[in-house]
GROMACS .gro file of C-alpha atoms in nm:
model
  375
    1UNK     CA    1  -4.288   0.225  -6.228
    2UNK     CA    2  -4.639   0.185  -6.163
    3UNK     CA    3  -4.892   0.478  -6.215
    4UNK     CA    4  -4.832   0.588  -5.836
    5UNK     CA    5  -4.503   0.575  -5.863
    6UNK     CA    6  -4.478   0.773  -6.188
    7UNK     CA    7  -4.706   1.046  -5.997
    8UNK     CA    8  -4.462   1.056  -5.732
    9UNK     CA    9  -4.163   1.086  -5.955
   10UNK     CA   10  -4.314   1.366  -6.156
   11UNK     CA   11  -4.355   1.592  -5.841
   12UNK     CA   12  -4.017   1.511  -5.712
   13UNK     CA   13  -3.873   1.599  -6.073
   14UNK     CA   14  -4.070   1.925  -6.057
   15UNK     CA   15  -3.904   2.009  -5.747
   16UNK     CA   16  -3.568   1.920  -5.886
   17UNK     CA   17  -3.620   2.153  -6.169
   18UNK     CA   18  -3.742   2.422  -5.931
   19UNK     CA   19  -3.407   2.383  -5.729
   20UNK     CA   20  -3.602   2.341  -5.399
   21UNK     CA   21  -3.612   1.964  -5.348
   22UNK     CA   22  -3.575   1.871  -4.985
   23UNK     CA   23  -3.348   1.626  -4.861
   24UNK     CA   24  -3.261   1.503  -4.516
   25UNK     CA   25  -2.889   1.624  -4.386
   26UNK     CA   26  -2.674   1.609  -4.087
   27UNK     CA   27  -2.439   1.867  -3.982
   28UNK     CA   28  -2.148   1.924  -3.759
   29UNK     CA   29  -2.125   2.304  -3.785
   30UNK     CA   30  -1.909   2.494  -3.543
   31UNK     CA   31  -2.156   2.781  -3.498
   32UNK     CA   32  -2.544   2.696  -3.453
   33UNK     CA   33  -2.735   2.966  -3.619
   34UNK     CA   34  -3.007   2.739  -3.741
   35UNK     CA   35  -3.182   2.529  -3.460
   36UNK     CA   36  -3.485   2.634  -3.249
   37UNK     CA   37  -3.288   2.562  -2.917
   38UNK     CA   38  -3.318   2.934  -2.827
   39UNK     CA   39  -3.215   2.875  -2.443
   40UNK     CA   40  -2.973   2.600  -2.541
   41UNK     CA   41  -3.187   2.374  -2.318
   42UNK     CA   42  -3.156   2.090  -2.576
   43UNK     CA   43  -2.781   2.120  -2.623
   44UNK     CA   44  -2.636   2.246  -2.306
   45UNK     CA   45  -2.647   2.134  -1.938
   46UNK     CA   46  -2.840   2.439  -1.837
   47UNK     CA   47  -3.116   2.223  -1.683
   48UNK     CA   48  -2.848   2.039  -1.458
   49UNK     CA   49  -2.996   2.019  -1.114
   50UNK     CA   50  -3.341   2.041  -1.232
   51UNK     CA   51  -3.365   1.694  -1.418
   52UNK     CA   52  -3.322   1.400  -1.199
   53UNK     CA   53  -3.218   1.057  -1.286
   54UNK     CA   54  -3.466   0.886  -1.533
   55UNK     CA   55  -3.640   0.565  -1.443
   56UNK     CA   56  -3.723   0.376  -1.147
   57UNK     CA   57  -3.907   0.065  -1.056
   58UNK     CA   58  -4.234   0.253  -1.125
   59UNK     CA   59  -4.122   0.408  -1.444
   60UNK     CA   60  -4.103   0.274  -1.791
   61UNK     CA   61  -4.005   0.428  -2.134
   62UNK     CA   62  -4.356   0.412  -2.283
   63UNK     CA   63  -4.692   0.517  -2.224
   64UNK     CA   64  -4.854   0.230  -2.332
   65UNK     CA   65  -5.157   0.392  -2.505
   66UNK     CA   66  -5.372   0.702  -2.556
   67UNK     CA   67  -5.449   0.917  -2.247
   68UNK     CA   68  -5.791   0.799  -2.243
   69UNK     CA   69  -5.694   0.433  -2.216
   70UNK     CA   70  -5.397   0.333  -2.046
   71UNK     CA   71  -5.151   0.641  -2.146
   72UNK     CA   72  -5.272   0.882  -1.881
   73UNK     CA   73  -5.051   0.958  -1.552
   74UNK     CA   74  -5.010   1.142  -1.224
   75UNK     CA   75  -4.714   1.295  -1.387
   76UNK     CA   76  -4.898   1.430  -1.699
   77UNK     CA   77  -5.168   1.580  -1.491
   78UNK     CA   78  -4.911   1.757  -1.255
   79UNK     CA   79  -4.730   1.883  -1.563
   80UNK     CA   80  -5.091   2.041  -1.675
   81UNK     CA   81  -5.106   2.204  -1.348
   82UNK     CA   82  -4.796   2.353  -1.364
   83UNK     CA   83  -4.836   2.480  -1.728
   84UNK     CA   84  -5.151   2.622  -1.654
   85UNK     CA   85  -5.030   2.815  -1.330
   86UNK     CA   86  -4.720   2.919  -1.516
   87UNK     CA   87  -4.915   3.064  -1.824
   88UNK     CA   88  -5.195   3.215  -1.600
   89UNK     CA   89  -5.482   2.997  -1.744
   90UNK     CA   90  -5.763   2.789  -1.591
   91UNK     CA   91  -5.648   2.464  -1.744
   92UNK     CA   92  -5.386   2.310  -1.997
   93UNK     CA   93  -5.392   1.997  -2.197
   94UNK     CA   94  -5.067   1.796  -2.304
   95UNK     CA   95  -5.039   1.705  -2.706
   96UNK     CA   96  -4.776   1.520  -2.856
   97UNK     CA   97  -4.667   1.803  -3.054
   98UNK     CA   98  -4.707   2.168  -3.154
   99UNK     CA   99  -4.817   2.036  -3.482
  100UNK     CA  100  -5.088   1.805  -3.311
  101UNK     CA  101  -5.221   2.065  -3.056
  102UNK     CA  102  -5.268   2.337  -3.362
  103UNK     CA  103  -5.437   2.052  -3.564
  104UNK     CA  104  -5.667   1.904  -3.307
  105UNK     CA  105  -5.752   2.240  -3.152
  106UNK     CA  106  -5.856   2.405  -3.473
  107UNK     CA  107  -5.999   2.085  -3.653
  108UNK     CA  108  -6.238   2.023  -3.349
  109UNK     CA  109  -6.367   2.359  -3.235
  110UNK     CA  110  -6.534   2.494  -3.538
  111UNK     CA  111  -6.848   2.411  -3.661
  112UNK     CA  112  -7.020   2.429  -4.015
  113UNK     CA  113  -7.082   2.821  -3.976
  114UNK     CA  114  -6.761   2.896  -3.758
  115UNK     CA  115  -6.595   3.169  -3.939
  116UNK     CA  116  -6.214   3.099  -3.927
  117UNK     CA  117  -5.991   3.421  -3.993
  118UNK     CA  118  -5.599   3.350  -3.977
  119UNK     CA  119  -5.288   3.550  -4.057
  120UNK     CA  120  -5.172   3.474  -4.416
  121UNK     CA  121  -4.814   3.381  -4.272
  122UNK     CA  122  -4.973   3.140  -4.021
  123UNK     CA  123  -4.780   2.795  -3.961
  124UNK     CA  124  -4.871   2.487  -4.184
  125UNK     CA  125  -5.021   2.315  -3.882
  126UNK     CA  126  -5.263   2.610  -3.819
  127UNK     CA  127  -5.324   2.594  -4.206
  128UNK     CA  128  -5.413   2.220  -4.180
  129UNK     CA  129  -5.598   2.253  -3.886
  130UNK     CA  130  -5.835   2.506  -4.038
  131UNK     CA  131  -5.859   2.294  -4.341
  132UNK     CA  132  -5.962   1.994  -4.157
  133UNK     CA  133  -6.266   2.174  -3.972
  134UNK     CA  134  -6.579   2.123  -4.095
  135UNK     CA  135  -6.580   2.522  -4.138
  136UNK     CA  136  -6.725   2.659  -4.451
  137UNK     CA  137  -6.607   2.986  -4.397
  138UNK     CA  138  -6.233   3.033  -4.387
  139UNK     CA  139  -6.059   3.337  -4.464
  140UNK     CA  140  -5.735   3.469  -4.455
  141UNK     CA  141  -5.603   3.832  -4.359
  142UNK     CA  142  -5.295   4.037  -4.453
  143UNK     CA  143  -4.987   3.969  -4.237
  144UNK     CA  144  -5.028   4.176  -3.902
  145UNK     CA  145  -5.271   4.375  -4.094
  146UNK     CA  146  -5.545   4.512  -3.827
  147UNK     CA  147  -5.734   4.730  -4.103
  148UNK     CA  148  -5.763   4.412  -4.324
  149UNK     CA  149  -5.891   4.204  -4.015
  150UNK     CA  150  -6.118   4.456  -3.929
  151UNK     CA  151  -6.275   4.478  -4.294
  152UNK     CA  152  -6.291   4.087  -4.279
  153UNK     CA  153  -6.453   4.058  -3.943
  154UNK     CA  154  -6.714   4.356  -4.040
  155UNK     CA  155  -6.784   4.173  -4.334
  156UNK     CA  156  -6.833   3.803  -4.203
  157UNK     CA  157  -6.888   3.838  -3.828
  158UNK     CA  158  -7.234   3.819  -3.721
  159UNK     CA  159  -7.442   3.585  -3.503
  160UNK     CA  160  -7.219   3.278  -3.602
  161UNK     CA  161  -6.902   3.208  -3.392
  162UNK     CA  162  -6.593   3.380  -3.507
  163UNK     CA  163  -6.219   3.282  -3.432
  164UNK     CA  164  -5.909   3.486  -3.505
  165UNK     CA  165  -5.576   3.289  -3.559
  166UNK     CA  166  -5.220   3.443  -3.507
  167UNK     CA  167  -4.884   3.356  -3.412
  168UNK     CA  168  -4.718   3.554  -3.146
  169UNK     CA  169  -4.389   3.529  -3.308
  170UNK     CA  170  -4.380   3.427  -3.662
  171UNK     CA  171  -4.123   3.161  -3.760
  172UNK     CA  172  -4.001   3.273  -4.083
  173UNK     CA  173  -4.007   3.645  -4.046
  174UNK     CA  174  -3.961   3.682  -3.676
  175UNK     CA  175  -4.181   3.967  -3.630
  176UNK     CA  176  -4.453   3.968  -3.364
  177UNK     CA  177  -4.832   3.998  -3.385
  178UNK     CA  178  -5.014   4.332  -3.260
  179UNK     CA  179  -5.175   4.133  -2.964
  180UNK     CA  180  -5.311   4.451  -2.807
  181UNK     CA  181  -5.467   4.559  -3.131
  182UNK     CA  182  -5.599   4.185  -3.212
  183UNK     CA  183  -5.747   4.158  -2.840
  184UNK     CA  184  -5.949   4.477  -2.908
  185UNK     CA  185  -6.080   4.401  -3.252
  186UNK     CA  186  -6.184   4.028  -3.137
  187UNK     CA  187  -6.366   4.198  -2.841
  188UNK     CA  188  -6.539   4.448  -3.065
  189UNK     CA  189  -6.671   4.188  -3.305
  190UNK     CA  190  -6.707   3.915  -3.074
  191UNK     CA  191  -6.458   3.674  -3.199
  192UNK     CA  192  -6.229   3.466  -3.008
  193UNK     CA  193  -5.818   3.494  -3.052
  194UNK     CA  194  -5.593   3.171  -3.079
  195UNK     CA  195  -5.227   3.273  -3.049
  196UNK     CA  196  -4.945   3.003  -3.126
  197UNK     CA  197  -4.668   3.099  -2.903
  198UNK     CA  198  -4.421   2.817  -3.009
  199UNK     CA  199  -4.137   3.087  -3.068
  200UNK     CA  200  -4.233   3.312  -2.784
  201UNK     CA  201  -4.214   3.038  -2.486
  202UNK     CA  202  -3.910   3.079  -2.282
  203UNK     CA  203  -3.802   3.365  -2.522
  204UNK     CA  204  -4.048   3.648  -2.471
  205UNK     CA  205  -4.126   3.776  -2.124
  206UNK     CA  206  -3.906   3.804  -1.793
  207UNK     CA  207  -3.995   3.445  -1.724
  208UNK     CA  208  -4.047   3.323  -2.053
  209UNK     CA  209  -4.434   3.295  -2.037
  210UNK     CA  210  -4.483   3.393  -2.366
  211UNK     CA  211  -4.589   3.724  -2.555
  212UNK     CA  212  -4.977   3.712  -2.444
  213UNK     CA  213  -4.841   3.708  -2.056
  214UNK     CA  214  -4.569   3.965  -2.124
  215UNK     CA  215  -4.868   4.201  -2.246
  216UNK     CA  216  -5.117   4.099  -1.970
  217UNK     CA  217  -5.353   3.982  -2.201
  218UNK     CA  218  -5.382   3.625  -2.083
  219UNK     CA  219  -5.754   3.668  -1.946
  220UNK     CA  220  -5.868   3.815  -2.290
  221UNK     CA  221  -5.740   3.530  -2.524
  222UNK     CA  222  -5.947   3.215  -2.581
  223UNK     CA  223  -5.677   2.977  -2.636
  224UNK     CA  224  -5.247   2.958  -2.676
  225UNK     CA  225  -5.045   2.694  -2.785
  226UNK     CA  226  -4.737   2.657  -2.603
  227UNK     CA  227  -4.445   2.407  -2.747
  228UNK     CA  228  -4.169   2.229  -2.569
  229UNK     CA  229  -3.952   2.124  -2.896
  230UNK     CA  230  -3.819   2.477  -2.906
  231UNK     CA  231  -3.672   2.694  -2.636
  232UNK     CA  232  -3.782   2.434  -2.388
  233UNK     CA  233  -3.548   2.180  -2.529
  234UNK     CA  234  -3.782   1.875  -2.512
  235UNK     CA  235  -4.086   1.727  -2.713
  236UNK     CA  236  -4.477   1.765  -2.717
  237UNK     CA  237  -4.705   2.061  -2.649
  238UNK     CA  238  -4.998   2.218  -2.444
  239UNK     CA  239  -5.295   2.418  -2.535
  240UNK     CA  240  -5.382   2.634  -2.223
  241UNK     CA  241  -5.736   2.805  -2.191
  242UNK     CA  242  -6.059   2.753  -1.994
  243UNK     CA  243  -6.142   2.420  -1.815
  244UNK     CA  244  -6.430   2.399  -2.063
  245UNK     CA  245  -6.216   2.402  -2.345
  246UNK     CA  246  -5.992   2.127  -2.196
  247UNK     CA  247  -6.307   1.911  -2.131
  248UNK     CA  248  -6.397   1.975  -2.497
  249UNK     CA  249  -6.066   1.874  -2.634
  250UNK     CA  250  -6.045   1.565  -2.449
  251UNK     CA  251  -6.376   1.471  -2.590
  252UNK     CA  252  -6.337   1.590  -2.954
  253UNK     CA  253  -5.961   1.665  -3.036
  254UNK     CA  254  -5.856   1.381  -3.252
  255UNK     CA  255  -5.496   1.429  -3.248
  256UNK     CA  256  -5.539   1.400  -2.854
  257UNK     CA  257  -5.780   1.106  -2.871
  258UNK     CA  258  -5.641   0.866  -3.110
  259UNK     CA  259  -5.256   0.873  -3.044
  260UNK     CA  260  -5.029   0.711  -2.769
  261UNK     CA  261  -4.960   0.975  -2.504
  262UNK     CA  262  -4.634   1.136  -2.485
  263UNK     CA  263  -4.392   0.882  -2.257
  264UNK     CA  264  -4.239   0.959  -1.944
  265UNK     CA  265  -3.916   1.075  -2.026
  266UNK     CA  266  -4.077   1.367  -2.251
  267UNK     CA  267  -4.306   1.471  -1.968
  268UNK     CA  268  -4.027   1.477  -1.714
  269UNK     CA  269  -3.820   1.691  -1.956
  270UNK     CA  270  -4.103   1.953  -2.009
  271UNK     CA  271  -4.157   1.944  -1.622
  272UNK     CA  272  -3.784   2.006  -1.554
  273UNK     CA  273  -3.813   2.266  -1.796
  274UNK     CA  274  -4.093   2.477  -1.669
  275UNK     CA  275  -3.934   2.443  -1.324
  276UNK     CA  276  -3.627   2.597  -1.473
  277UNK     CA  277  -3.833   2.896  -1.604
  278UNK     CA  278  -4.001   2.943  -1.273
  279UNK     CA  279  -3.664   2.943  -1.060
  280UNK     CA  280  -3.450   3.219  -0.986
  281UNK     CA  281  -3.151   3.067  -1.208
  282UNK     CA  282  -3.353   3.161  -1.524
  283UNK     CA  283  -3.288   3.456  -1.714
  284UNK     CA  284  -3.343   3.529  -2.097
  285UNK     CA  285  -3.137   3.843  -2.092
  286UNK     CA  286  -2.842   3.749  -2.256
  287UNK     CA  287  -3.042   3.619  -2.559
  288UNK     CA  288  -3.201   3.941  -2.578
  289UNK     CA  289  -2.878   4.128  -2.580
  290UNK     CA  290  -2.739   3.917  -2.830
  291UNK     CA  291  -3.061   3.997  -3.055
  292UNK     CA  292  -2.988   4.364  -3.002
  293UNK     CA  293  -2.650   4.345  -3.100
  294UNK     CA  294  -2.732   4.121  -3.401
  295UNK     CA  295  -2.980   4.424  -3.475
  296UNK     CA  296  -2.718   4.689  -3.452
  297UNK     CA  297  -2.497   4.490  -3.694
  298UNK     CA  298  -2.791   4.503  -3.915
  299UNK     CA  299  -2.836   4.862  -3.895
  300UNK     CA  300  -2.452   4.923  -3.986
  301UNK     CA  301  -2.517   4.733  -4.315
  302UNK     CA  302  -2.829   4.942  -4.386
  303UNK     CA  303  -2.970   4.602  -4.598
  304UNK     CA  304  -3.323   4.677  -4.639
  305UNK     CA  305  -3.354   4.267  -4.704
  306UNK     CA  306  -3.321   4.207  -4.330
  307UNK     CA  307  -3.666   4.172  -4.185
  308UNK     CA  308  -3.768   4.400  -3.908
  309UNK     CA  309  -3.730   4.149  -3.631
  310UNK     CA  310  -3.639   4.185  -3.228
  311UNK     CA  311  -3.700   3.827  -3.172
  312UNK     CA  312  -3.451   3.537  -3.157
  313UNK     CA  313  -3.567   3.466  -3.541
  314UNK     CA  314  -3.391   3.696  -3.820
  315UNK     CA  315  -3.461   3.680  -4.204
  316UNK     CA  316  -3.215   3.792  -4.485
  317UNK     CA  317  -3.454   3.802  -4.790
  318UNK     CA  318  -3.260   3.655  -5.094
  319UNK     CA  319  -3.545   3.607  -5.339
  320UNK     CA  320  -3.393   3.337  -5.533
  321UNK     CA  321  -3.360   2.970  -5.436
  322UNK     CA  322  -3.030   2.894  -5.608
  323UNK     CA  323  -2.889   3.213  -5.463
  324UNK     CA  324  -2.989   3.117  -5.131
  325UNK     CA  325  -2.825   2.760  -5.128
  326UNK     CA  326  -2.496   2.940  -5.282
  327UNK     CA  327  -2.491   3.182  -4.962
  328UNK     CA  328  -2.578   2.919  -4.703
  329UNK     CA  329  -2.295   2.662  -4.851
  330UNK     CA  330  -2.068   2.948  -4.847
  331UNK     CA  331  -2.132   2.998  -4.461
  332UNK     CA  332  -2.130   2.629  -4.399
  333UNK     CA  333  -1.777   2.581  -4.541
  334UNK     CA  334  -1.691   2.839  -4.292
  335UNK     CA  335  -1.867   2.663  -3.990
  336UNK     CA  336  -2.167   2.867  -3.972
  337UNK     CA  337  -2.477   2.641  -3.999
  338UNK     CA  338  -2.757   2.870  -4.126
  339UNK     CA  339  -3.061   2.709  -4.338
  340UNK     CA  340  -3.173   2.830  -4.679
  341UNK     CA  341  -3.565   2.862  -4.655
  342UNK     CA  342  -3.707   2.841  -5.006
  343UNK     CA  343  -4.030   2.810  -5.210
  344UNK     CA  344  -4.265   2.634  -5.107
  345UNK     CA  345  -4.207   2.720  -4.752
  346UNK     CA  346  -4.200   3.086  -4.820
  347UNK     CA  347  -4.374   3.267  -5.117
  348UNK     CA  348  -4.194   3.283  -5.452
  349UNK     CA  349  -3.963   3.594  -5.467
  350UNK     CA  350  -3.913   3.565  -5.048
  351UNK     CA  351  -3.665   3.308  -5.040
  352UNK     CA  352  -3.419   3.374  -4.746
  353UNK     CA  353  -3.155   3.289  -4.510
  354UNK     CA  354  -3.311   3.233  -4.159
  355UNK     CA  355  -3.092   3.292  -3.895
  356UNK     CA  356  -3.184   3.178  -3.553
  357UNK     CA  357  -3.003   3.340  -3.228
  358UNK     CA  358  -2.921   3.173  -2.919
  359UNK     CA  359  -2.817   3.218  -2.557
  360UNK     CA  360  -2.517   3.025  -2.621
  361UNK     CA  361  -2.426   3.216  -2.932
  362UNK     CA  362  -2.140   3.506  -2.907
  363UNK     CA  363  -2.097   3.829  -3.053
  364UNK     CA  364  -1.781   3.726  -3.187
  365UNK     CA  365  -1.973   3.448  -3.366
  366UNK     CA  366  -2.245   3.716  -3.479
  367UNK     CA  367  -1.936   3.914  -3.616
  368UNK     CA  368  -1.831   3.598  -3.791
  369UNK     CA  369  -2.165   3.544  -3.944
  370UNK     CA  370  -2.147   3.911  -4.117
  371UNK     CA  371  -1.797   3.898  -4.217
  372UNK     CA  372  -1.846   3.573  -4.428
  373UNK     CA  373  -2.188   3.689  -4.522
  374UNK     CA  374  -2.086   4.001  -4.688
  375UNK     CA  375  -1.702   3.897  -4.773
   0.00000   0.00000   0.00000
């Protein structure tokens, strides 16, 4: 091996020794408790009637280039209009993924003296977006701790721009950000709030418009990121906010400017998903009923290792890589797909089983999960 390959092999061997080497796998499990398909739009026929046949004499398979060159379309602009109206915002801008949206947003809007304060459990895409910005003033505050955030705002916020970054529903713990308190603090200290709504879109609120709209705070939040690859069953994302923000991102967000635009099919899927959410046919109530049932089973066990969550994400902290893998394998052998989440995805000692609940899951499947987990 050459020196580069020696370095790569050494890093992989460290992962093997720690018991957390990542590998690609396929699965044919009977019960899905592991995907982000919360509403079943990706794997069921829930969108039947909203999805017209794809393709005609004017529609190809690809977008041919970036939005600023050859890749823009009437359909993309119509989807942005639909998304802005649905989430009660002035404007929306499409990105190729939630990762691209978070990276492009945070890396572009911060100047050298901009203060970035992010929750310590923010997703890697938000962490990387802050890292790629030219800001020299980046700090983390303790998870969902308004007191710690206020101390840091009081210490750092002044005449320079300040940005607070959170998720409405956290992807590994499943708990929700204290949005009302965050908004109050940001207004007090003249900071702007960015909320990643990836795991709330379609799930939180009567029409699935997300946690910010459900709380009536849409006019007090600087920017929100809504992704299509989870509950909406497609691919891509949008940043929603002011028309000024959209125009700025078109000019400065590198993950928007320098990439081939979403293809027509991805835009069509997202458009149909939003039409479904806005229709009389849509309800996420069955999912919330299942979440309530799941929490009743957790309460029966009186197991403090379950994270306190009332979202579709439930987490059982195990605290050890090998034990996580053993329990996950036991469930998989019973036909139940639950993934182990290990360090470095989560901090050392916080390794866990992550259970994702879906509208298509049943109470009987939840019972099956608990029976096998505690057998």
